[in-house]
Amino acid sequence: MKFFSFWRSLASFRVRIALNLKKLPAEVVFVDLDANAHREAAYRDVNPQMALPSLVLDDGTVLFQSLAILEYLEETHPAPPLLPADAPGRARVRGIAQIVACEGHPLLVPRVRRYLDHELNLRDTQQAAWRRHWTTETLAALEPILADNKATGKFCHGDTPTFADICLVGHVSVAVMQQIDLAPYPTVKRIFETAMALPEFAKAHPSMQPDTPEAMRPKK
Ligand SMILES: N[C@@H](CCC(=O)N[C@@H](CS)C(=O)NCC(=O)O)C(=O)O
């Protein structure tokens, strides 16, 4: 498989975690979003949406959209399971994952930020306020869903990681980058720390990728 990825891409982060948990090797092709490489013909031919990630199977089939890729990996490589065995559990996990991937994250992606900047001419402080607002809204939605449900365990659903944790860690990583205080979201924070203690999550983190700029790597 060929995996088109960028270090900072949260949607790529999700697929990296799933590939690690399921121990699936993939050749990684780095696409530099900051250099607009995703808008060049070479990548547009792979994914006309010009968004990361994409996963190209050995027969040339192109998969796109991180949640669809996670579903594909789950169906084709069921161990370890990243969805619960019961239908209500699967709906809860997918619901939590979608709060992040379908509600929070789309408001923060480069093409939205570019529009705020170039078309709406918002000042840096206004753009930062936009990002902070939607990041916080998502944290505020996740906390009671996780805190007030007995299905929540060490992870978002039970004691093993699922799609929900895979999505949650990316969102919390963004909140940390924005220096948002996590104290009002103790369950989210606890699950983030539990998940990031696993090597499969830790080595998928944006700061740990081969294309991560030196300045964004953990200080030695
Ligand atoms: N919903 C998509 C998000 C895809 C997406 O917007 N990816 C970002 C990086 S995380 C991207 O490539 N953005 C390019 C742009 O906005 O121009 C998914 O989950 O795969």
mmCIF file of C-alpha atoms and ligand atoms in Angstrom:
data_model
loop_
_atom_site.group_PDB
_atom_site.id
_atom_site.type_symbol
_atom_site.label_atom_id
_atom_site.label_comp_id
_atom_site.label_asym_id
_atom_site.label_seq_id
_atom_site.Cartn_x
_atom_site.Cartn_y
_atom_site.Cartn_z
ATOM 1 C CA MET A 1 0.000 0.000 0.000
ATOM 2 C CA LYS A 2 1.037 3.590 -0.628
ATOM 3 C CA PHE A 3 0.014 6.092 2.023
ATOM 4 C CA PHE A 4 -0.081 9.796 1.090
ATOM 5 C CA SER A 5 0.484 11.755 4.274
ATOM 6 C CA PHE A 6 1.695 15.049 5.770
ATOM 7 C CA TRP A 7 3.174 15.293 9.252
ATOM 8 C CA ARG A 8 0.691 17.926 10.528
ATOM 9 C CA SER A 9 -2.409 16.455 8.899
ATOM 10 C CA LEU A 10 -4.799 15.260 11.595
ATOM 11 C CA ALA A 11 -6.668 13.058 9.161
ATOM 12 C CA SER A 12 -3.337 11.403 8.242
ATOM 13 C CA PHE A 13 -2.588 11.016 11.974
ATOM 14 C CA ARG A 14 -5.779 8.900 12.279
ATOM 15 C CA VAL A 15 -4.735 6.513 9.527
ATOM 16 C CA ARG A 16 -1.162 6.301 10.853
ATOM 17 C CA ILE A 17 -2.515 5.135 14.229
ATOM 18 C CA ALA A 18 -4.765 2.494 12.637
ATOM 19 C CA LEU A 19 -1.928 1.197 10.452
ATOM 20 C CA ASN A 20 0.286 0.956 13.554
ATOM 21 C CA LEU A 21 -2.351 -0.786 15.686
ATOM 22 C CA LYS A 22 -3.057 -3.292 12.948
ATOM 23 C CA LYS A 23 0.660 -3.660 12.162
ATOM 24 C CA LEU A 24 0.201 -2.939 8.464
ATOM 25 C CA PRO A 25 3.212 -1.731 6.499
ATOM 26 C CA ALA A 26 2.733 1.046 3.948
ATOM 27 C CA GLU A 27 5.100 3.029 1.770
ATOM 28 C CA VAL A 28 4.650 6.641 2.850
ATOM 29 C CA VAL A 29 4.580 9.429 0.273
ATOM 30 C CA PHE A 30 4.947 12.842 1.894
ATOM 31 C CA VAL A 31 2.825 15.633 0.408
ATOM 32 C CA ASP A 32 3.807 19.058 1.715
ATOM 33 C CA LEU A 33 0.594 20.990 2.425
ATOM 34 C CA ASP A 34 2.592 24.094 3.312
ATOM 35 C CA ALA A 35 4.134 24.067 -0.178
ATOM 36 C CA ASN A 36 0.682 23.427 -1.748
ATOM 37 C CA ALA A 37 1.971 20.105 -3.132
ATOM 38 C CA HIS A 38 -1.541 18.688 -2.635
ATOM 39 C CA ARG A 39 -2.792 21.081 -5.341
ATOM 40 C CA GLU A 40 -0.244 19.981 -7.928
ATOM 41 C CA ALA A 41 -1.152 17.566 -10.715
ATOM 42 C CA ALA A 42 0.855 14.689 -9.235
ATOM 43 C CA TYR A 43 -1.393 14.522 -6.164
ATOM 44 C CA ARG A 44 -4.580 15.833 -7.826
ATOM 45 C CA ASP A 45 -4.409 12.779 -10.090
ATOM 46 C CA VAL A 46 -4.436 10.556 -6.992
ATOM 47 C CA ASN A 47 -7.127 12.440 -5.076
ATOM 48 C CA PRO A 48 -9.099 15.105 -6.976
ATOM 49 C CA GLN A 49 -10.335 16.568 -3.676
ATOM 50 C CA MET A 50 -6.714 17.589 -3.071
ATOM 51 C CA ALA A 51 -6.942 16.579 0.585
ATOM 52 C CA LEU A 52 -4.866 14.167 2.652
ATOM 53 C CA PRO A 53 -4.740 11.330 3.386
ATOM 54 C CA SER A 54 -5.121 8.837 0.546
ATOM 55 C CA LEU A 55 -4.319 5.154 0.702
ATOM 56 C CA VAL A 56 -3.532 3.433 -2.587
ATOM 57 C CA LEU A 57 -3.983 -0.329 -2.508
ATOM 58 C CA ASP A 58 -1.639 -2.710 -4.307
ATOM 59 C CA ASP A 59 -4.170 -3.111 -7.158
ATOM 60 C CA GLY A 60 -4.212 0.682 -7.646
ATOM 61 C CA THR A 61 -7.554 1.356 -5.913
ATOM 62 C CA VAL A 62 -7.432 4.780 -4.251
ATOM 63 C CA LEU A 63 -9.097 5.161 -0.854
ATOM 64 C CA PHE A 64 -9.792 8.637 0.494
ATOM 65 C CA GLN A 65 -11.389 10.224 3.595
ATOM 66 C CA SER A 66 -9.781 9.034 6.821
ATOM 67 C CA LEU A 67 -12.938 7.517 8.344
ATOM 68 C CA ALA A 68 -13.623 5.526 5.169
ATOM 69 C CA ILE A 69 -10.013 4.329 5.238
ATOM 70 C CA LEU A 70 -10.380 3.282 8.897
ATOM 71 C CA GLU A 71 -13.534 1.343 8.002
ATOM 72 C CA TYR A 72 -11.695 -0.368 5.126
ATOM 73 C CA LEU A 73 -8.786 -1.357 7.394
ATOM 74 C CA GLU A 74 -11.215 -2.652 10.009
ATOM 75 C CA GLU A 75 -13.117 -4.769 7.493
ATOM 76 C CA THR A 76 -10.041 -6.209 5.816
ATOM 77 C CA HIS A 77 -7.823 -6.578 8.914
ATOM 78 C CA PRO A 78 -10.195 -7.125 11.844
ATOM 79 C CA ALA A 79 -7.476 -7.700 14.471
ATOM 80 C CA PRO A 80 -7.168 -5.933 16.761
ATOM 81 C CA PRO A 81 -10.765 -4.677 16.533
ATOM 82 C CA LEU A 82 -11.124 -0.906 16.543
ATOM 83 C CA LEU A 83 -14.923 -1.048 16.717
ATOM 84 C CA PRO A 84 -17.001 -2.715 19.472
ATOM 85 C CA ALA A 85 -18.729 -6.052 18.856
ATOM 86 C CA ASP A 86 -22.256 -4.672 19.488
ATOM 87 C CA ALA A 87 -24.241 -2.396 17.178
ATOM 88 C CA PRO A 88 -25.087 0.291 19.795
ATOM 89 C CA GLY A 89 -21.419 0.370 20.802
ATOM 90 C CA ARG A 90 -20.321 0.775 17.186
ATOM 91 C CA ALA A 91 -22.825 3.617 16.750
ATOM 92 C CA ARG A 92 -21.472 5.349 19.868
ATOM 93 C CA VAL A 93 -17.850 4.991 18.753
ATOM 94 C CA ARG A 94 -18.634 6.233 15.241
ATOM 95 C CA GLY A 95 -20.645 9.114 16.726
ATOM 96 C CA ILE A 96 -17.705 10.243 18.880
ATOM 97 C CA ALA A 97 -15.320 9.862 15.945
ATOM 98 C CA GLN A 98 -17.636 11.933 13.743
ATOM 99 C CA ILE A 99 -17.941 14.752 16.292
ATOM 100 C CA VAL A 100 -14.228 15.261 15.725
ATOM 101 C CA ALA A 101 -13.782 14.256 12.092
ATOM 102 C CA CYS A 102 -17.031 15.617 10.612
ATOM 103 C CA GLU A 103 -17.829 18.594 12.866
ATOM 104 C CA GLY A 104 -14.721 20.007 14.541
ATOM 105 C CA HIS A 105 -11.842 19.260 12.195
ATOM 106 C CA PRO A 106 -13.395 20.495 8.896
ATOM 107 C CA LEU A 107 -13.517 24.030 10.314
ATOM 108 C CA LEU A 108 -9.758 24.026 10.878
ATOM 109 C CA VAL A 109 -8.376 22.619 7.618
ATOM 110 C CA PRO A 110 -6.009 24.680 5.402
ATOM 111 C CA ARG A 111 -8.594 25.435 2.671
ATOM 112 C CA VAL A 112 -10.967 26.951 5.269
ATOM 113 C CA ARG A 113 -8.113 28.865 6.891
ATOM 114 C CA ARG A 114 -7.008 30.116 3.477
ATOM 115 C CA TYR A 115 -10.546 31.374 2.767
ATOM 116 C CA LEU A 116 -10.725 33.204 6.097
ATOM 117 C CA ASP A 117 -7.363 34.763 5.344
ATOM 118 C CA HIS A 118 -7.459 35.541 1.604
ATOM 119 C CA GLU A 119 -11.186 36.005 0.860
ATOM 120 C CA LEU A 120 -12.597 37.315 4.129
ATOM 121 C CA ASN A 121 -9.385 39.156 5.059
ATOM 122 C CA LEU A 122 -9.704 38.262 8.710
ATOM 123 C CA ARG A 123 -6.863 39.465 10.918
ATOM 124 C CA ASP A 124 -4.536 36.898 12.561
ATOM 125 C CA THR A 125 -6.257 37.420 15.920
ATOM 126 C CA GLN A 126 -9.674 36.783 14.352
ATOM 127 C CA GLN A 127 -8.410 33.646 12.639
ATOM 128 C CA ALA A 128 -6.909 32.416 15.917
ATOM 129 C CA ALA A 129 -10.226 33.138 17.662
ATOM 130 C CA TRP A 130 -12.058 31.093 14.980
ATOM 131 C CA ARG A 131 -9.742 28.106 15.521
ATOM 132 C CA ARG A 132 -9.963 28.362 19.286
ATOM 133 C CA HIS A 133 -13.742 28.653 19.234
ATOM 134 C CA TRP A 134 -14.320 25.496 17.177
ATOM 135 C CA THR A 135 -11.634 23.533 18.993
ATOM 136 C CA THR A 136 -13.211 24.387 22.358
ATOM 137 C CA GLU A 137 -16.759 23.653 21.124
ATOM 138 C CA THR A 138 -15.657 20.148 20.176
ATOM 139 C CA LEU A 139 -13.941 19.539 23.522
ATOM 140 C CA ALA A 140 -17.088 20.768 25.287
ATOM 141 C CA ALA A 141 -19.227 18.329 23.281
ATOM 142 C CA LEU A 142 -16.914 15.379 23.940
ATOM 143 C CA GLU A 143 -16.496 15.818 27.694
ATOM 144 C CA PRO A 144 -20.098 15.072 28.868
ATOM 145 C CA ILE A 145 -20.524 12.346 26.256
ATOM 146 C CA LEU A 146 -17.489 10.582 27.722
ATOM 147 C CA ALA A 147 -17.869 11.513 31.401
ATOM 148 C CA ASP A 148 -21.553 10.663 31.751
ATOM 149 C CA ASN A 149 -21.596 7.226 30.129
ATOM 150 C CA LYS A 150 -20.760 3.923 31.745
ATOM 151 C CA ALA A 151 -19.480 2.573 28.414
ATOM 152 C CA THR A 152 -16.478 4.886 28.799
ATOM 153 C CA GLY A 153 -13.551 2.975 30.244
ATOM 154 C CA LYS A 154 -9.815 3.519 30.066
ATOM 155 C CA PHE A 155 -10.549 4.632 26.522
ATOM 156 C CA CYS A 156 -13.570 6.350 24.950
ATOM 157 C CA HIS A 157 -15.426 3.042 24.778
ATOM 158 C CA GLY A 158 -14.233 0.271 27.036
ATOM 159 C CA ASP A 159 -10.639 -0.556 27.809
ATOM 160 C CA THR A 160 -9.168 -0.844 24.330
ATOM 161 C CA PRO A 161 -8.688 1.836 21.675
ATOM 162 C CA THR A 162 -11.302 2.415 18.998
ATOM 163 C CA PHE A 163 -11.948 4.852 16.149
ATOM 164 C CA ALA A 164 -13.155 7.279 18.835
ATOM 165 C CA ASP A 165 -9.742 7.468 20.520
ATOM 166 C CA ILE A 166 -8.002 7.662 17.151
ATOM 167 C CA CYS A 167 -10.012 10.800 16.368
ATOM 168 C CA LEU A 168 -9.917 12.245 19.880
ATOM 169 C CA VAL A 169 -6.122 12.323 20.164
ATOM 170 C CA GLY A 170 -5.743 14.444 17.031
ATOM 171 C CA HIS A 171 -8.251 16.963 18.302
ATOM 172 C CA VAL A 172 -6.621 17.209 21.709
ATOM 173 C CA SER A 173 -3.198 17.572 20.060
ATOM 174 C CA VAL A 174 -4.546 20.637 18.259
ATOM 175 C CA ALA A 175 -5.972 22.001 21.517
ATOM 176 C CA VAL A 176 -2.556 21.527 23.145
ATOM 177 C CA MET A 177 -0.886 23.359 20.230
ATOM 178 C CA GLN A 178 -3.358 26.209 20.738
ATOM 179 C CA GLN A 179 -2.521 26.201 24.478
ATOM 180 C CA ILE A 180 -6.158 25.586 25.402
ATOM 181 C CA ASP A 181 -6.540 24.697 29.086
ATOM 182 C CA LEU A 182 -7.754 21.084 29.299
ATOM 183 C CA ALA A 183 -8.782 21.347 32.978
ATOM 184 C CA PRO A 184 -12.514 21.731 32.120
ATOM 185 C CA TYR A 185 -12.312 18.486 30.101
ATOM 186 C CA PRO A 186 -10.805 15.979 32.575
ATOM 187 C CA THR A 187 -12.189 12.837 30.920
ATOM 188 C CA VAL A 188 -10.974 13.917 27.479
ATOM 189 C CA LYS A 189 -7.565 14.725 28.981
ATOM 190 C CA ARG A 190 -7.333 11.384 30.810
ATOM 191 C CA ILE A 191 -8.199 9.391 27.682
ATOM 192 C CA PHE A 192 -5.780 11.455 25.573
ATOM 193 C CA GLU A 193 -2.948 10.704 28.007
ATOM 194 C CA THR A 194 -3.860 6.991 28.171
ATOM 195 C CA ALA A 195 -3.936 6.658 24.386
ATOM 196 C CA MET A 196 -0.770 8.665 23.774
ATOM 197 C CA ALA A 197 1.087 6.387 26.209
ATOM 198 C CA LEU A 198 0.664 3.576 23.658
ATOM 199 C CA PRO A 199 3.568 3.394 21.191
ATOM 200 C CA GLU A 200 1.169 2.963 18.239
ATOM 201 C CA PHE A 201 -0.329 6.363 19.046
ATOM 202 C CA ALA A 202 2.894 8.060 20.135
ATOM 203 C CA LYS A 203 4.859 7.218 17.008
ATOM 204 C CA ALA A 204 1.975 8.374 14.796
ATOM 205 C CA HIS A 205 1.962 11.855 16.401
ATOM 206 C CA PRO A 206 2.585 14.816 14.067
ATOM 207 C CA SER A 207 5.753 15.761 15.944
ATOM 208 C CA MET A 208 7.354 12.344 15.272
ATOM 209 C CA GLN A 209 7.139 11.963 11.497
ATOM 210 C CA PRO A 210 10.064 11.812 9.026
ATOM 211 C CA ASP A 211 8.743 15.017 7.367
ATOM 212 C CA THR A 212 8.210 16.881 10.670
ATOM 213 C CA PRO A 213 10.259 20.110 10.656
ATOM 214 C CA GLU A 214 13.029 20.159 13.261
ATOM 215 C CA ALA A 215 11.389 23.040 15.152
ATOM 216 C CA MET A 216 8.220 21.005 15.689
ATOM 217 C CA ARG A 217 9.969 17.946 17.103
ATOM 218 C CA PRO A 218 10.056 17.323 20.876
ATOM 219 C CA LYS A 219 12.854 19.265 22.560
ATOM 220 C CA LYS A 220 15.753 16.967 23.536
HETATM 221 N N1 LIG B 1 -12.550 14.758 6.175
HETATM 222 C C1 LIG B 1 -11.265 14.490 5.575
HETATM 223 C C2 LIG B 1 -10.354 15.670 5.825
HETATM 224 C C3 LIG B 1 -9.367 15.807 4.721
HETATM 225 C C4 LIG B 1 -8.585 17.098 4.888
HETATM 226 O O1 LIG B 1 -9.163 18.198 4.847
HETATM 227 N N2 LIG B 1 -7.279 16.937 5.096
HETATM 228 C C5 LIG B 1 -6.449 18.091 5.270
HETATM 229 C C6 LIG B 1 -5.238 17.771 6.114
HETATM 230 S S1 LIG B 1 -5.729 17.181 7.702
HETATM 231 C C7 LIG B 1 -5.983 18.576 3.927
HETATM 232 O O2 LIG B 1 -5.360 17.834 3.182
HETATM 233 N N3 LIG B 1 -6.319 19.813 3.602
HETATM 234 C C8 LIG B 1 -5.927 20.437 2.387
HETATM 235 C C9 LIG B 1 -6.613 21.763 2.248
HETATM 236 O O3 LIG B 1 -7.450 22.070 3.097
HETATM 237 O O4 LIG B 1 -6.305 22.476 1.301
HETATM 238 C C10 LIG B 1 -10.653 13.208 6.144
HETATM 239 O O5 LIG B 1 -11.018 12.840 7.267
HETATM 240 O O6 LIG B 1 -9.836 12.575 5.459
#
